[in-house]
XYZ file of C-alpha atoms in Angstrom:
395
model
C 14.452 28.818 -34.747
C 11.656 29.473 -32.291
C 8.172 28.401 -33.359
C 5.363 30.747 -32.535
C 2.727 29.310 -30.287
C -1.046 29.752 -30.346
C -2.349 33.317 -30.098
C -4.083 34.524 -26.950
C -7.860 33.882 -26.873
C -9.746 36.577 -28.753
C -6.760 37.587 -30.914
C -6.493 36.791 -34.624
C -3.496 34.609 -35.631
C -0.690 36.100 -37.697
C -0.094 35.042 -41.334
C 2.835 32.869 -40.226
C 0.650 31.121 -37.659
C -2.107 30.606 -40.245
C 0.370 29.044 -42.676
C 1.712 26.729 -39.970
C -1.829 25.681 -38.983
C -2.783 24.956 -42.598
C 0.376 22.911 -43.090
C -0.369 20.890 -39.933
C -3.983 20.276 -41.061
C -2.750 19.053 -44.449
C -0.306 16.654 -42.792
C -2.968 15.242 -40.441
C -5.427 14.833 -43.341
C -2.806 13.012 -45.409
C -2.126 10.600 -42.525
C -5.839 9.672 -42.409
C -6.268 9.485 -46.164
C -8.569 12.553 -46.342
C -8.564 15.866 -48.074
C -8.050 18.961 -45.899
C -11.744 19.858 -46.293
C -12.869 16.352 -45.236
C -10.483 16.396 -42.289
C -11.791 19.797 -41.142
C -15.393 18.559 -41.418
C -14.557 15.407 -39.433
C -12.717 17.454 -36.826
C -15.678 19.833 -36.491
C -18.022 16.899 -35.896
C -15.732 15.550 -33.174
C -15.563 18.953 -31.472
C -19.347 19.353 -31.606
C -19.796 15.920 -30.012
C -17.356 16.781 -27.205
C -19.021 20.151 -26.651
C -22.427 18.469 -26.435
C -21.092 16.052 -23.789
C -19.915 18.968 -21.639
C -23.095 20.972 -22.163
C -21.363 23.794 -24.069
C -21.949 25.418 -27.409
C -19.485 24.969 -30.255
C -18.040 28.482 -29.851
C -17.669 28.162 -26.074
C -15.868 24.828 -26.382
C -13.508 26.207 -29.054
C -12.658 29.180 -26.821
C -11.969 26.784 -23.945
C -9.578 24.750 -26.127
C -7.788 27.908 -27.217
C -7.382 29.035 -23.605
C -5.922 25.662 -22.595
C -3.514 25.613 -25.536
C -2.367 29.165 -24.766
C -1.755 28.360 -21.068
C 0.189 25.228 -21.978
C 2.336 27.203 -24.410
C 3.043 29.799 -21.708
C 4.177 27.091 -19.283
C 6.485 25.588 -21.895
C 8.019 28.994 -22.555
C 8.628 29.544 -18.839
C 10.320 26.157 -18.476
C 12.479 26.804 -21.552
C 13.510 30.195 -20.165
C 14.456 28.625 -16.803
C 16.543 25.927 -18.490
C 18.269 28.473 -20.728
C 19.086 30.684 -17.736
C 20.504 27.701 -15.860
C 22.685 26.724 -18.830
C 23.997 30.269 -19.238
C 24.908 30.489 -15.544
C 26.715 27.129 -15.757
C 24.808 25.720 -12.752
C 22.263 22.883 -12.889
C 18.847 23.316 -11.412
C 18.876 22.278 -7.747
C 16.134 21.348 -5.337
C 14.008 24.286 -4.318
C 14.040 26.010 -7.762
C 11.107 26.173 -10.132
C 7.591 27.408 -10.202
C 6.381 25.200 -7.375
C 9.465 25.145 -5.157
C 10.807 21.871 -6.620
C 12.931 20.774 -9.536
C 10.996 20.807 -12.807
C 11.279 17.546 -14.728
C 9.988 17.650 -18.324
C 8.511 14.313 -19.402
C 9.292 12.997 -22.894
C 7.511 9.660 -23.442
C 9.496 7.148 -25.435
C 11.738 4.143 -25.053
C 13.180 3.915 -21.526
C 16.777 4.966 -21.114
C 19.037 1.946 -20.346
C 20.648 3.968 -17.554
C 17.214 4.668 -16.069
C 16.365 0.958 -16.168
C 19.598 0.098 -14.334
C 18.883 2.772 -11.693
C 15.326 1.439 -11.273
C 16.610 -2.138 -10.915
C 19.132 -1.089 -8.271
C 16.636 1.012 -6.294
C 14.002 -1.744 -6.411
C 16.489 -3.980 -4.632
C 17.006 -1.469 -1.805
C 14.942 -0.980 1.340
C 13.110 2.260 0.534
C 10.393 1.487 3.113
C 7.756 1.298 0.410
C 4.078 1.296 1.256
C 1.174 -0.003 -0.774
C -1.160 2.504 -2.436
C -4.048 2.394 -4.903
C -3.396 3.965 -8.327
C -6.145 3.676 -10.945
C -7.626 0.728 -9.050
C -4.303 -1.171 -8.911
C -1.950 -1.737 -5.993
C 1.422 -0.070 -6.419
C 4.520 0.465 -4.269
C 5.042 4.054 -3.098
C 8.178 5.579 -1.566
C 9.542 8.952 -0.503
C 12.129 10.769 -2.583
C 14.501 11.366 0.324
C 15.029 7.636 0.860
C 15.871 7.146 -2.825
C 18.339 10.067 -2.720
C 19.988 8.604 0.376
C 20.315 5.237 -1.356
C 21.894 6.877 -4.418
C 24.472 8.585 -2.186
C 25.268 5.414 -0.227
C 28.560 3.482 -0.480
C 26.659 0.533 -1.952
C 25.611 2.569 -4.985
C 29.128 3.970 -5.408
C 30.498 0.427 -5.400
C 27.884 -0.767 -7.908
C 28.436 2.187 -10.263
C 32.228 1.702 -10.139
C 32.005 -1.831 -11.572
C 33.224 -2.500 -15.065
C 30.628 -2.013 -17.848
C 28.120 -0.628 -15.330
C 25.436 1.684 -16.742
C 24.725 3.309 -13.381
C 25.569 7.037 -13.471
C 28.186 8.236 -11.017
C 26.879 10.157 -7.986
C 29.250 12.487 -6.130
C 26.966 15.048 -4.470
C 23.247 15.747 -3.818
C 22.914 17.551 -7.167
C 24.165 14.543 -9.133
C 21.898 12.273 -7.049
C 18.902 14.408 -8.062
C 19.986 14.283 -11.707
C 20.234 10.496 -11.511
C 16.821 10.201 -9.873
C 15.406 12.432 -12.609
C 15.984 9.577 -15.087
C 13.087 7.615 -13.546
C 10.219 10.015 -14.369
C 11.834 10.882 -17.722
C 11.514 7.211 -18.719
C 8.115 6.768 -16.997
C 9.556 4.192 -14.595
C 8.419 6.104 -11.503
C 6.123 9.115 -11.240
C 5.200 11.607 -8.559
C 1.823 11.031 -6.883
C -0.249 12.693 -4.208
C -3.070 11.535 -1.968
C -6.529 11.949 -3.471
C -10.151 11.310 -2.629
C -11.651 8.524 -4.788
C -14.973 10.440 -4.845
C -13.392 13.782 -5.722
C -15.187 15.559 -8.559
C -18.262 13.306 -8.349
C -21.613 14.903 -7.680
C -23.290 11.723 -6.499
C -24.636 11.431 -2.978
C -22.454 9.814 -0.298
C -22.934 6.046 0.022
C -25.548 4.874 2.504
C -23.012 2.580 4.159
C -19.532 3.956 4.593
C -16.947 1.718 2.993
C -14.303 0.309 5.289
C -10.947 1.817 4.398
C -7.756 -0.120 4.969
C -5.626 1.707 7.515
C -2.576 3.326 5.942
C -3.667 2.541 2.351
C -3.683 5.703 0.230
C -5.606 6.313 -2.951
C -3.243 8.398 -5.074
C -3.201 10.220 -8.376
C -0.341 11.153 -10.700
C 0.675 14.796 -10.534
C 1.081 16.741 -13.751
C 4.196 18.514 -12.463
C 6.955 16.002 -11.729
C 8.997 17.825 -9.091
C 11.902 16.423 -7.103
C 11.818 17.220 -3.414
C 12.660 15.111 -0.373
C 9.135 15.174 1.104
C 7.347 14.121 -2.104
C 6.067 10.627 -2.864
C 6.728 8.616 -6.003
C 5.118 5.397 -7.150
C 6.856 2.542 -8.967
C 5.592 1.832 -12.485
C 8.607 -0.386 -13.188
C 7.741 -3.903 -12.084
C 11.118 -5.464 -12.829
C 11.607 -8.806 -14.560
C 8.366 -10.729 -14.864
C 9.872 -14.228 -14.900
C 8.053 -15.254 -11.719
C 4.654 -14.276 -13.109
C 5.454 -16.065 -16.364
C 6.535 -19.168 -14.454
C 3.312 -19.153 -12.389
C 1.229 -18.730 -15.539
C 3.036 -21.631 -17.205
C 2.487 -23.830 -14.149
C -1.221 -22.969 -14.058
C -1.526 -23.773 -17.770
C 0.184 -27.147 -17.295
C -2.091 -27.963 -14.346
C -5.237 -27.097 -16.323
C -4.091 -29.185 -19.273
C -3.334 -32.123 -16.946
C -6.832 -31.962 -15.431
C -8.497 -31.683 -18.842
C -6.555 -34.690 -20.151
C -7.456 -36.868 -17.142
C -9.193 -39.526 -19.313
C -5.873 -40.083 -21.109
C -3.936 -40.793 -17.900
C -2.620 -44.336 -17.284
C -5.092 -46.593 -15.497
C -2.875 -47.007 -12.405
C -2.485 -43.251 -12.039
C -6.229 -42.707 -12.334
C -6.891 -45.380 -9.683
C -4.378 -43.710 -7.369
C -6.072 -40.327 -7.835
C -9.448 -41.959 -7.105
C -8.175 -43.458 -3.827
C -6.595 -40.129 -2.896
C -9.845 -38.259 -3.531
C -11.768 -40.796 -1.458
C -9.307 -40.314 1.405
C -9.705 -36.525 1.262
C -13.498 -36.857 1.234
C -13.282 -39.217 4.207
C -11.220 -36.690 6.169
C -13.727 -33.938 5.386
C -16.613 -36.170 6.473
C -14.755 -37.079 9.671
C -14.228 -33.420 10.440
C -17.933 -32.624 10.060
C -18.869 -35.671 12.164
C -16.502 -34.531 14.911
C -17.977 -30.998 14.808
C -21.508 -32.408 15.195
C -20.448 -34.775 17.994
C -18.719 -32.014 19.999
C -21.859 -29.881 19.696
C -24.051 -32.721 20.978
C -21.582 -33.405 23.805
C -21.658 -29.749 24.836
C -25.468 -29.716 24.766
C -25.652 -32.760 27.071
C -22.986 -31.561 29.516
C -24.437 -28.037 29.586
C -27.450 -29.359 31.516
C -25.780 -32.332 33.220
C -22.557 -30.726 34.501
C -22.729 -26.979 33.763
C -21.162 -24.836 32.354
C -20.621 -27.520 29.691
C -17.728 -29.460 28.192
C -16.164 -28.748 24.784
C -14.177 -31.289 22.796
C -11.275 -29.459 21.103
C -12.376 -26.004 22.348
C -9.998 -24.196 19.926
C -11.228 -26.048 16.842
C -12.847 -22.973 15.236
C -10.643 -20.317 16.845
C -8.247 -18.091 14.921
C -5.136 -20.133 15.736
C -2.706 -22.386 13.909
C -3.525 -25.856 12.580
C -1.942 -27.792 15.438
C -3.189 -25.322 18.075
C -6.752 -26.009 16.896
C -6.486 -29.501 18.402
C -4.924 -28.382 21.704
C -6.190 -28.905 24.383
C -8.292 -31.997 23.792
C -11.127 -30.833 26.054
C -12.060 -27.809 28.141
C -14.939 -26.311 30.120
C -17.114 -23.544 28.733
C -15.968 -20.152 30.001
C -18.644 -18.053 31.716
C -18.003 -14.402 30.863
C -20.209 -13.063 33.684
C -18.399 -15.135 36.283
C -15.124 -14.011 34.835
C -16.123 -10.375 35.262
C -17.361 -11.041 38.809
C -14.168 -12.848 39.696
C -12.127 -9.916 38.416
C -14.171 -7.441 40.464
C -13.983 -9.771 43.501
C -10.213 -10.000 43.131
C -9.984 -6.203 42.996
C -12.129 -5.899 46.144
C -9.997 -8.534 47.890
C -6.872 -6.606 47.033
C -8.385 -3.361 48.358
C -9.532 -5.131 51.529
C -6.115 -6.721 51.919
C -4.457 -3.327 51.641
C -6.708 -1.800 54.315
C -6.322 -4.824 56.615
C -2.562 -4.669 56.190
C -2.615 -0.983 57.089
C -4.766 -1.673 60.177
C -2.576 -4.596 61.181
C 0.501 -2.478 60.690
C -0.945 0.216 63.008
C -1.851 -2.368 65.652
C 1.546 -4.002 65.454
C 3.266 -0.637 65.790
C 1.172 0.158 68.912
C 1.873 -3.279 70.403
C 5.570 -3.009 69.652
C 5.783 0.386 71.313
C 3.983 -0.856 74.435
C 6.123 -3.986 74.544
C 9.291 -1.939 74.187
C 8.405 0.133 77.187
C 7.577 -2.875 79.470
C 10.065 -5.542 78.296
C 13.305 -6.140 80.178
C 16.771 -6.312 78.543
C 16.802 -10.117 78.909
C 13.453 -10.466 77.123
C 14.636 -8.164 74.346
C 17.731 -10.315 73.818
C 15.513 -13.401 73.770
C 13.186 -11.838 71.220
C 16.172 -10.808 69.093
C 17.170 -14.490 68.700
C 13.729 -15.463 67.317
C 13.633 -16.522 63.682
C 11.955 -14.010 61.397
C 8.534 -14.912 60.041
C 7.955 -14.368 56.336
C 4.479 -13.194 55.391
C 3.341 -13.576 51.826
C 1.881 -10.341 50.553
C 0.097 -9.922 47.216
C 1.709 -7.576 44.760
C -0.220 -4.367 44.321
């Protein structure tokens, strides 16, 4: 039996549609403990409030709702016709079919399918080259569909699905891999997303100071049409077992309770904590004293023996803990002199090149003149001379 959908906007409903609408109103009123007249009055008040928020009249808002309901019903009919045609032809829908060039995946919210949970667990343990994105203000892991399809067609998945009592569906070809991946959006474990502008749809002026965006971090939104195509992106909504978070929460609770119950600790334990706290405070004070002393030392040596001496020059640099205390001392680096030395080195290299060229020309001229005037005996004598090695700077 096929139920008739809402009539097109501007057209009066048929008697069958009127009867179905009245029956639905009576059921909704009974759920809320109202009469049909009270429910209709309450519903009218809600619609008037929504219309007032959007700046529309009651009639305009009702026509807008009718148009949306009619378009949704048309989409559902098209999807049902596509599924029926695929079933009659005996072939499942493959990638590239559908209204938007991808596989149409109808979403039916409910309890997750155990098979879908097993597929999500297995894929979460694979290297899908996930990247972090922002979805509704929360950080989520995003991946591309093609990497998930490759993982489902890998020998590792075939081995895992062949185990005894395994709930993983068997995958033999790309079509079955797509059908297996389809279980994720059907159970709301992973949904298709696309890149979006966080200020899209807002009419406010741009911020005076542009916010610094993290490179490679997308702000995404969930797409209404859950297609399956290799170039699309999906985001994980399945977080897996939460035993680590529960363990951290339990540890934090135990720590807070231990601090709150400090007066009830044994006297020896409290004395030990007191000595430990005094030692930590002493180390902090020593660190500040050392920072002040090194500053005073630099101020004195800056005028006495410029450019100045630093004690632990890497103390406040962005290095490791042990590297902060190496070396023990060092001279202040003069940036201007460093630039001049670099330019002087470049000029020396250029001058060295030209002098080597000139020297090479002179030596060639001298060698040619010597070759013309030297006797065979002198040439043999010169041939026995040890070669001289000249150190030349690398260009």
